[in-house]
Coordinates of C-alpha atoms and ligand atoms in Angstrom, one line a residue:
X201 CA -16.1 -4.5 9.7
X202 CA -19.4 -3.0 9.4
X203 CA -20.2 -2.4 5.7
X204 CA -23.5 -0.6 5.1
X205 CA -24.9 1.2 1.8
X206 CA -23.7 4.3 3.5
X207 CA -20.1 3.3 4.0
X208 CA -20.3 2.0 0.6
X209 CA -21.2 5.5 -0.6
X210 CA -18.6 6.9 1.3
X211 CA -15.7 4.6 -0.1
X212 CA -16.3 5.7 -3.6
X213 CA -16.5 9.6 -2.7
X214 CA -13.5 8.5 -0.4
X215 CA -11.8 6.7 -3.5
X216 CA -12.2 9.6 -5.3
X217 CA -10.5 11.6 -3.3
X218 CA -7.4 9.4 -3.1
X219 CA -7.3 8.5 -6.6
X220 CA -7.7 13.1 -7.1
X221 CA -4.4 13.3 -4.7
X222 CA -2.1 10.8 -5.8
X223 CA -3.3 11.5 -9.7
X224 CA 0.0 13.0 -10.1
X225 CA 1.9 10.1 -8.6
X226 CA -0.1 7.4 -10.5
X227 CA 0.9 8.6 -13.9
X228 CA 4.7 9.0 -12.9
X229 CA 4.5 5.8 -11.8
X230 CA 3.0 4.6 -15.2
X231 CA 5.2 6.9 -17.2
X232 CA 7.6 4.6 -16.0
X233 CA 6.4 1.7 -17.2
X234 CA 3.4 2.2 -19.6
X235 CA 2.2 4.7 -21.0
X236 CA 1.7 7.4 -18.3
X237 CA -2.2 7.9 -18.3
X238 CA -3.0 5.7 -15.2
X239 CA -3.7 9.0 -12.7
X240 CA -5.6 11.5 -15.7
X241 CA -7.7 7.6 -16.5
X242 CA -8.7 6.9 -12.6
X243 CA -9.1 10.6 -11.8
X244 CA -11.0 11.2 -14.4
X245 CA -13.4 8.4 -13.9
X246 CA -13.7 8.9 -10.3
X247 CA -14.4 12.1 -10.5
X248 CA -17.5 11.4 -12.7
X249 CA -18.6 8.6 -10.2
X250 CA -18.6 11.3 -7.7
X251 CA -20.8 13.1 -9.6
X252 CA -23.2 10.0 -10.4
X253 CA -23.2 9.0 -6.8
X254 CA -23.1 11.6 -4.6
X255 CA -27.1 12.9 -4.9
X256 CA -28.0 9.5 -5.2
X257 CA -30.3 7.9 -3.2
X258 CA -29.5 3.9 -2.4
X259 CA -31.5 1.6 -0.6
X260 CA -28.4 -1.5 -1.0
X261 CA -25.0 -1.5 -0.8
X262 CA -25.3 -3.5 -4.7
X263 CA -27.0 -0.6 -6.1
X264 CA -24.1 2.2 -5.0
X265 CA -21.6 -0.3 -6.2
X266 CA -23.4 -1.4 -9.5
X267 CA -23.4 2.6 -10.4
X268 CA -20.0 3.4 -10.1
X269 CA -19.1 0.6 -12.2
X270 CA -20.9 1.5 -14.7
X271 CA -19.4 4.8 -14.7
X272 CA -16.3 3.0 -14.5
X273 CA -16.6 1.5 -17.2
X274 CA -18.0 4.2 -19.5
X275 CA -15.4 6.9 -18.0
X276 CA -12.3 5.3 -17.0
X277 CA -9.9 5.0 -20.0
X278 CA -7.2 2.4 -20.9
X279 CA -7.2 -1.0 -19.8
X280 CA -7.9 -0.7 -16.0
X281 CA -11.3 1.1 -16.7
X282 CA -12.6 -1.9 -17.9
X283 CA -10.5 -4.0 -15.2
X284 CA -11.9 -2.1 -12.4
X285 CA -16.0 -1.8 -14.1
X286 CA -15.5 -5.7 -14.2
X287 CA -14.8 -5.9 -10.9
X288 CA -17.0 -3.7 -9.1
X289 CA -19.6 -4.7 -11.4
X290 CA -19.2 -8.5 -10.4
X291 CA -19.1 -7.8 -6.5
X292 CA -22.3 -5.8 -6.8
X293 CA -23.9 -8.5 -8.3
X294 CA -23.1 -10.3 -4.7
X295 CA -24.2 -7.0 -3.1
X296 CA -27.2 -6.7 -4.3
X297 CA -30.3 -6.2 -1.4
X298 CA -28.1 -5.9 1.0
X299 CA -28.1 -3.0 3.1
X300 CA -25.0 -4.4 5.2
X301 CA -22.5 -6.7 4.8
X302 CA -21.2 -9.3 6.9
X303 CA -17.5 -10.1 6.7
X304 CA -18.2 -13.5 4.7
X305 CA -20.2 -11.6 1.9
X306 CA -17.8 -8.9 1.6
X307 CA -15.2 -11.6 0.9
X308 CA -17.4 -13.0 -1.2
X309 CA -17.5 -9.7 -3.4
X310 CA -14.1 -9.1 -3.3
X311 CA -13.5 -13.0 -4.7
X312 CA -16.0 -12.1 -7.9
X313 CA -14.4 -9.1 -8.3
X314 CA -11.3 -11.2 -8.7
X315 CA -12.6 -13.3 -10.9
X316 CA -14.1 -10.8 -13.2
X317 CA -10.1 -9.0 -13.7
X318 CA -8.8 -12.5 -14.1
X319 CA -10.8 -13.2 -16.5
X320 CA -11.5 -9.9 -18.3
X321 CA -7.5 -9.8 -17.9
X322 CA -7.1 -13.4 -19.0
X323 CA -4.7 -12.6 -16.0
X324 CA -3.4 -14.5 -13.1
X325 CA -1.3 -13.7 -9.6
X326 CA 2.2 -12.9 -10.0
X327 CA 2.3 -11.0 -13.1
X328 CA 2.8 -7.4 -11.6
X329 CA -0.8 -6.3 -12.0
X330 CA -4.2 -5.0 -10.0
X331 CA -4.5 -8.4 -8.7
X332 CA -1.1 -8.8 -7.1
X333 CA -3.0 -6.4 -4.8
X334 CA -6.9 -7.9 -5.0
X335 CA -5.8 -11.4 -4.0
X336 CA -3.7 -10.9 -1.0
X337 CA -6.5 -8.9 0.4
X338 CA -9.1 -11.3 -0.6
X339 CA -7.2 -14.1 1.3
X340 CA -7.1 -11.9 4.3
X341 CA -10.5 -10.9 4.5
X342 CA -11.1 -14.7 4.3
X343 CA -9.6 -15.1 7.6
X344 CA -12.7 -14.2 9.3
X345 CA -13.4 -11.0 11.5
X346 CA -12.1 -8.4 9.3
X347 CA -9.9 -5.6 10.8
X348 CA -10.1 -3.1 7.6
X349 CA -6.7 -1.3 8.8
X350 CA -4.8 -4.8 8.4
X351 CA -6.6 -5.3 4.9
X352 CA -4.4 -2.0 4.4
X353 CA -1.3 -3.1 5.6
X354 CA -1.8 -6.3 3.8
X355 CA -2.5 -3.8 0.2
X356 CA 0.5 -1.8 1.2
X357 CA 2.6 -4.6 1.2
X358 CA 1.0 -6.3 -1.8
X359 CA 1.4 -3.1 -3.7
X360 CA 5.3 -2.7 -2.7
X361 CA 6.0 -6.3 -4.2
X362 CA 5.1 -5.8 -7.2
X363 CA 8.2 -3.5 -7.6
X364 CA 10.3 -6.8 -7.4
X365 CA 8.6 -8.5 -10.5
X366 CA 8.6 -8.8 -14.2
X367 CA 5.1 -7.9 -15.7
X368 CA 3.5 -10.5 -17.5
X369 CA 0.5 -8.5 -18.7
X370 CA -0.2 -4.5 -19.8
X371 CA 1.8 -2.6 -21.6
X372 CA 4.6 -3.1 -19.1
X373 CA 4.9 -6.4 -20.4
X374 CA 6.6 -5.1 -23.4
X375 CA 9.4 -3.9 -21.2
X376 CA 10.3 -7.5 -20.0
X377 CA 12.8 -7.7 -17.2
X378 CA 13.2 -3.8 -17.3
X379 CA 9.7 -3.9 -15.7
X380 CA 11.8 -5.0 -12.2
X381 CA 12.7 -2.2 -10.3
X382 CA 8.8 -0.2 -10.8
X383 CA 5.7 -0.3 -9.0
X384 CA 2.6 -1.6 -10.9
X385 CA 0.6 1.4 -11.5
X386 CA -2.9 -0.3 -11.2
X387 CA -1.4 -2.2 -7.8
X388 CA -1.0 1.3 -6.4
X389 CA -4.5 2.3 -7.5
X390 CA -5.9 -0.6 -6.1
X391 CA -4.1 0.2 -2.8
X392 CA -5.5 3.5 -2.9
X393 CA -9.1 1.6 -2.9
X394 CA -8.5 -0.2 -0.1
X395 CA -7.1 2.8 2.3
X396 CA -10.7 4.3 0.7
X397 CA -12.7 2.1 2.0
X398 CA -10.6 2.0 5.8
X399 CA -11.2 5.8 5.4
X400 CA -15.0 5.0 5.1
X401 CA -15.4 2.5 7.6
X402 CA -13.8 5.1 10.2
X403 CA -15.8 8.1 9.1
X404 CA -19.3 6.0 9.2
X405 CA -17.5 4.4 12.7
X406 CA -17.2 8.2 13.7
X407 CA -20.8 9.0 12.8
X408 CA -21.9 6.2 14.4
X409 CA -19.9 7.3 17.9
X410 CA -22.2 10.4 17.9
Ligands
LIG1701 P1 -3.2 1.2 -20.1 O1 -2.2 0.2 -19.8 O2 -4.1 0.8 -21.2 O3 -2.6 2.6 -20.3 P2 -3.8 2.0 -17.4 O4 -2.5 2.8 -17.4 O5 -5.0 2.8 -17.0 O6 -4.1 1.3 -18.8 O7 -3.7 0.8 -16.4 C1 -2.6 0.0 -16.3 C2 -2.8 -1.0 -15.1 O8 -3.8 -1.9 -15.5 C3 -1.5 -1.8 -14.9 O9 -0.7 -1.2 -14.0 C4 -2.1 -3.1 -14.3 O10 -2.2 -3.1 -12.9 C5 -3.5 -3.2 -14.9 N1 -3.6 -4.2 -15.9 C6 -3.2 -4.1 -17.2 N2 -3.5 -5.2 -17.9 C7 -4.0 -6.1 -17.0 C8 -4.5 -7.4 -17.1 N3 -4.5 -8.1 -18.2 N4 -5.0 -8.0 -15.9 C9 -5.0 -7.3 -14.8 N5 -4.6 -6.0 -14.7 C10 -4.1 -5.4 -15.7
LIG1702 MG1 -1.4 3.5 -18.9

């Protein structure tokens, strides 16, 4: 997968655009659930790292990451704002003065990002959350030679299986075993992210092509 500062850019715009179309979706979803705010929270937020990103000038893939975690964090409501700033915060850290990433470092951002919900969380796999998502994907990406449209399928099916557990953590945890039977709100988000970033890597691959 060839990750510059430019695809970077373009997964958040492309992020934002996902997170804009399924807003709708993710709040029936957390209606369901929680307490029905996941789609207005993420499009909210995205919409203002749109705005923070899209003039911006970057020199590293860290630096386009780093900003639209910030804005995460100051924009995104409820508890995935601060979820998500965690994350993207912690893999820029990793990103920082690189102008493209290999395969191996943009595991290695994905696995701090990881550890930053899990611990901003004090959550762990299996408990119907963002991560049931994050980690499946992190352990393919791990693999080797990422192929980003299999890191989707992998998200897909991440995503769908959280529809067969009890949540442990959220709001949703209040429901118990009536959690079984939804989709984690915050999974689908996350697989949103990913099909972002495979729409990046193909429009930058397009570019590229002439
Ligand atoms: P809130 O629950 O405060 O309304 P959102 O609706 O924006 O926040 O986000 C809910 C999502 O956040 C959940 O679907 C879940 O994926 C994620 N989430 C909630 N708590 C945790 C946690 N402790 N660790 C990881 N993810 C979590
Ligand atoms: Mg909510």
């Amino acid at each position: 997968m060839n990750l510059t500062t430019e695809t970077a850019k373009k997964w958040f715009l492309a992020a934002g655009r996902e997170i804009q179309e399924n807003k709708g979706y993710l709040s029936e979803l957390d209606q369901a659930i929680g307490d029905g705010d996941h789609g207005h929270n993420m499009a909210r937020g995205f919409s203002e790292v749109e705005k923070k990103i899209a003039s911006e000038t970057y020199e590293d893939v860290g630096g386009v990451v780093k900003d639209a975690s910030m804005t995460i964090i100051s924009k995104v409501g409820g508890a995935a704002g601060p979820l998500y700033g965690t994350a993207f915060l912690k893999a820029s850290g990793v990103w920082k003065n690189k102008s493209t990433l290999s395969d191996e470092e943009f595991a290695e951002g994905l696995k701090a990002a990881i550890e930053g919900i899990a611990k901003r969380g004090k959550s762990e796999q299996g408990q119907k959350t963002m991560l049931d998502v994050w980690i499946p994907v992190l352990e393919e990406a791990e693999k080797g030679s990422i192929d980003v449209h299999q890191l989707v399928r992998t998200a897909k099916e991440a995503m769908e299986k959280t529809k067969d557990i009890e949540a442990k953590k959220g709001r949703a945890a209040y429901l118990g075993d009536r959690s079984i039977g939804h989709l984690d709100p915050g999974a689908y988000s996350s697989y949103l992210l990913f099909e972002a970033l495979a729409e990046a890597v193909d429009e930058e691959g397009e570019e590229s092509n002439g």
